[in-house]
Amino acid sequence: VYATGTAAGKRVQALGGAKNHAVILPDADLDLAADAMVNAGLGSAGERCMAISAAVAVGPIADDLVAKIA
């Protein structure tokens, strides 16, 4: 995208967008993790560069974590 645009004499802002992940470990405080994930993913309407777009729950905590977010 950048090479094509600049070759045509255009100014280009080519931010690829981050795919930031949250990793929640089995010994995490799930209340704190759920709150942090919601704020990190939806703060500024999800438009900030460090917004998380994926979460990985390690071990058997996934269902409990989803319940706290829902």
Coordinates of C-alpha atoms in Angstrom, one line a residue:
V1 CA 0.0 0.0 0.0
Y2 CA 2.7 2.4 1.0
A3 CA 4.9 1.7 -2.1
T4 CA 2.0 2.0 -4.5
G5 CA 0.8 5.3 -3.0
T6 CA 4.1 7.0 -2.7
A7 CA 5.1 5.8 -6.3
A8 CA 2.0 7.8 -7.4
G9 CA 3.2 10.9 -5.5
K10 CA 0.6 10.5 -2.8
R11 CA 1.1 11.0 0.9
V12 CA 0.4 7.7 2.7
Q13 CA -0.4 6.8 6.3
A14 CA -0.2 3.1 6.3
L15 CA -0.8 1.9 9.8
G16 CA -1.4 -1.9 9.7
G17 CA -3.4 -1.9 12.9
A18 CA -2.2 -3.9 15.8
K19 CA -3.7 -7.3 16.8
N20 CA -3.0 -7.1 20.5
H21 CA -3.8 -10.2 22.6
A22 CA -4.6 -10.6 26.3
V23 CA -3.3 -13.8 27.9
I24 CA -5.1 -14.7 31.1
L25 CA -3.3 -17.3 33.2
P26 CA -5.0 -19.9 35.4
D27 CA -4.0 -18.1 38.7
A28 CA -5.4 -14.7 37.5
D29 CA -7.9 -12.7 39.6
L30 CA -10.8 -13.2 37.2
D31 CA -12.8 -10.2 38.3
L32 CA -9.8 -8.0 37.7
A33 CA -9.0 -9.7 34.4
A34 CA -12.5 -9.3 33.1
D35 CA -12.6 -5.6 34.0
A36 CA -9.2 -5.1 32.4
M37 CA -10.2 -6.9 29.2
V38 CA -13.4 -4.9 28.8
N39 CA -11.6 -1.6 29.3
A40 CA -8.7 -2.6 27.1
G41 CA -10.9 -3.8 24.3
L42 CA -13.7 -1.2 24.4
G43 CA -12.0 1.9 25.8
S44 CA -12.1 4.7 23.3
A45 CA -14.7 2.6 21.4
G46 CA -11.9 0.1 20.6
E47 CA -10.2 2.7 18.4
R48 CA -6.9 3.1 20.3
C49 CA -3.8 1.5 18.9
M50 CA -3.4 -0.7 22.0
A51 CA -6.9 -2.1 22.1
I52 CA -7.0 -5.8 22.5
S53 CA -8.7 -7.8 19.8
A54 CA -8.2 -11.3 21.1
A55 CA -8.0 -13.0 24.5
V56 CA -6.5 -16.4 25.4
A57 CA -7.6 -18.0 28.6
V58 CA -5.0 -20.6 29.7
G59 CA -6.4 -23.7 31.4
P60 CA -9.9 -24.3 32.7
I61 CA -10.8 -20.7 33.4
A62 CA -12.4 -19.8 30.1
D63 CA -16.0 -20.4 31.0
D64 CA -15.7 -18.6 34.3
L65 CA -14.0 -15.6 32.6
V66 CA -16.7 -15.4 29.9
A67 CA -19.4 -15.5 32.5
K68 CA -17.8 -12.5 34.3
I69 CA -17.6 -10.5 31.1
A70 CA -21.1 -11.3 30.0

